[in-house]
mmCIF file of C-alpha atoms in Angstrom:
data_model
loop_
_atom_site.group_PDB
_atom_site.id
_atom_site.type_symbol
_atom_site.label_atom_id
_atom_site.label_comp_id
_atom_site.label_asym_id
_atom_site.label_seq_id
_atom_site.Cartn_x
_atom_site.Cartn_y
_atom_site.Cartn_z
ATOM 1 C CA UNK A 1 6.247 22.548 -2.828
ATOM 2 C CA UNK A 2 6.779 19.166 -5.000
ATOM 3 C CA UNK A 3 4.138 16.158 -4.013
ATOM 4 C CA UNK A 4 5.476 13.094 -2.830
ATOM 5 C CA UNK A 5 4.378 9.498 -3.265
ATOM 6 C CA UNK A 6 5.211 6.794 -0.847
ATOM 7 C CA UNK A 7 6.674 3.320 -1.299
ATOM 8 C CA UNK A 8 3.294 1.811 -0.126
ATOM 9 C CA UNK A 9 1.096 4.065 -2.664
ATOM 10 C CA UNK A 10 4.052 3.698 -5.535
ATOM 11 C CA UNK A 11 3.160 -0.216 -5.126
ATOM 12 C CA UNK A 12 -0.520 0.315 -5.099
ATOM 13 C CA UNK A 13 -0.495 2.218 -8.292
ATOM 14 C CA UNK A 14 1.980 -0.456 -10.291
ATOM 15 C CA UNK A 15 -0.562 -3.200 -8.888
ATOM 16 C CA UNK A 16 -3.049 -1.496 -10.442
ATOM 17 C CA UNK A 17 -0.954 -0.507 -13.843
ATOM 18 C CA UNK A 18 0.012 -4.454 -14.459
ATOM 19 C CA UNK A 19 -3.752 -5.540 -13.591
ATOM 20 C CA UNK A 20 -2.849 -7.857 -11.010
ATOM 21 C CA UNK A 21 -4.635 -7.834 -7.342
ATOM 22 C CA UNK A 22 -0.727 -8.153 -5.820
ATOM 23 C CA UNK A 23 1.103 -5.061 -5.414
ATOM 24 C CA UNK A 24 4.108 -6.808 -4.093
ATOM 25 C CA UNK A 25 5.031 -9.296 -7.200
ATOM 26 C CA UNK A 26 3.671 -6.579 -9.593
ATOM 27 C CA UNK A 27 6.350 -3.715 -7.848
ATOM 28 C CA UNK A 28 9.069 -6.921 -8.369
ATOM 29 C CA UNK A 29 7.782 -7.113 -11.920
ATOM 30 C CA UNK A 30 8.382 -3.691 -12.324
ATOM 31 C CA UNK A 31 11.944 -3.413 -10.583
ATOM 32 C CA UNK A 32 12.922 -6.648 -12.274
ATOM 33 C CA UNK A 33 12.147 -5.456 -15.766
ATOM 34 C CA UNK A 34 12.977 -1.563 -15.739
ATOM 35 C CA UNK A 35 14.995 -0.905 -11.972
ATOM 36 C CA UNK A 36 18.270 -1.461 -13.559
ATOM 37 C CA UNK A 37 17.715 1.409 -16.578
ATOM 38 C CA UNK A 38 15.024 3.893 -15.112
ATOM 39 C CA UNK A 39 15.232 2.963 -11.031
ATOM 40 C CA UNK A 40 13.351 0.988 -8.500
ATOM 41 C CA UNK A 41 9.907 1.911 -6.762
ATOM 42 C CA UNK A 42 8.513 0.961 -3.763
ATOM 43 C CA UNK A 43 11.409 1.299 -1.942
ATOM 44 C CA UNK A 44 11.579 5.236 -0.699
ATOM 45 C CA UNK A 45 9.341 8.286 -0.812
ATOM 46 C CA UNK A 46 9.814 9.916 -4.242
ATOM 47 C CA UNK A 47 8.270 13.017 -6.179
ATOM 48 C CA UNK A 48 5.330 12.218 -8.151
ATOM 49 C CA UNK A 49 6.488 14.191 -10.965
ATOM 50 C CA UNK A 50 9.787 11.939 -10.481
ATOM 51 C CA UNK A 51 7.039 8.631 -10.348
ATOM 52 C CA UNK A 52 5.103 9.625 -13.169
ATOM 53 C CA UNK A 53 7.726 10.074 -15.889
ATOM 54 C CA UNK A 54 9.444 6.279 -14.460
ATOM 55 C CA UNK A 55 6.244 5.154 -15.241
ATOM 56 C CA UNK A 56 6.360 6.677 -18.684
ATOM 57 C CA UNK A 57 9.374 5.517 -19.488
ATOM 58 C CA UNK A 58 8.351 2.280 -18.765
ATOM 59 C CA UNK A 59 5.740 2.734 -21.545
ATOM 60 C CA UNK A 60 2.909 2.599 -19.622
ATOM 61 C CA UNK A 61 -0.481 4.681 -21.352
ATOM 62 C CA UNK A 62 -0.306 8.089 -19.452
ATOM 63 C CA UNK A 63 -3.920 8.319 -19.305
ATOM 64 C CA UNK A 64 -4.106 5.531 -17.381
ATOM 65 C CA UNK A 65 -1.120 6.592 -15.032
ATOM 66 C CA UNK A 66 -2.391 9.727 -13.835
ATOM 67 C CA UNK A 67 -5.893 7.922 -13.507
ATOM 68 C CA UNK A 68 -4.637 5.620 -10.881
ATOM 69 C CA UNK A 69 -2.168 7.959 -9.157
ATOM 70 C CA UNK A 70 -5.440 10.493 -8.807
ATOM 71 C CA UNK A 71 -7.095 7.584 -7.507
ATOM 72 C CA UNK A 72 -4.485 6.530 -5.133
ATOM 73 C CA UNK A 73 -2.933 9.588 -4.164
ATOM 74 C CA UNK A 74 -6.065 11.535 -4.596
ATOM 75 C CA UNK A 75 -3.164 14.352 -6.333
ATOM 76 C CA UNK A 76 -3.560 15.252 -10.108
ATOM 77 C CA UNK A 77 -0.768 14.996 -12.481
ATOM 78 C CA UNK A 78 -0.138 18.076 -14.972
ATOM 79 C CA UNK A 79 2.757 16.790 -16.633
ATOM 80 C CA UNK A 80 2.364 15.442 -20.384
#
C-alpha cells in the first residue's frame, strides 16, 4: 500500500525546506515558482513517493527532503 501525505503535512515540510517559520507563504512560494511545470502542493492528499520526487525536481537537496518528511510524517523515504 503507497503512503500518503496530506496538504497540511505537504505545507509543513516546504516551510521547513525554504527555512521560513510560515508554511502558508512558503507552500505559495513553492506553487508560484514550480506549480505551473511540476504541480501544486498543499492542496490534496498525494503519495509521498509522488511528494518526494516534486520536491526533487524542484532541486531541493534530497538529504534534507527525506529528513523533514521523516520528521513530519514520521515515514522514511527509500527512493533516490
Amino acid at each position: 500500500m503507497k503512503k500518503e501525505i496530506k496538504p497540511d503535512d505537504q505545507m509543513l515540510v516546504i516551510e521547513k525546506l525554504y527555512r521560513s517559520n510560515d508554511s502558508i507563504s512558503s507552500t505559495e512560494r513553492f506553487n508560484d515558482e514550480f506549480g505551473s511545470s511540476i504541480g501544486k502542493i498543499g492542496i490534496e492528499t498525494i503519495y509521498l513517493d509522488d511528494f518526494y520526487i516534486m520536491l526533487k525536481k524542484a532541486n531541493f537537496i534530497r538529504e534534507r527532503i527525506k529528513k523533514f518528511i521523516k520528521e513530519i510524517t514520521g515515514e522514511e523515504i527509500t527512493l533516490y
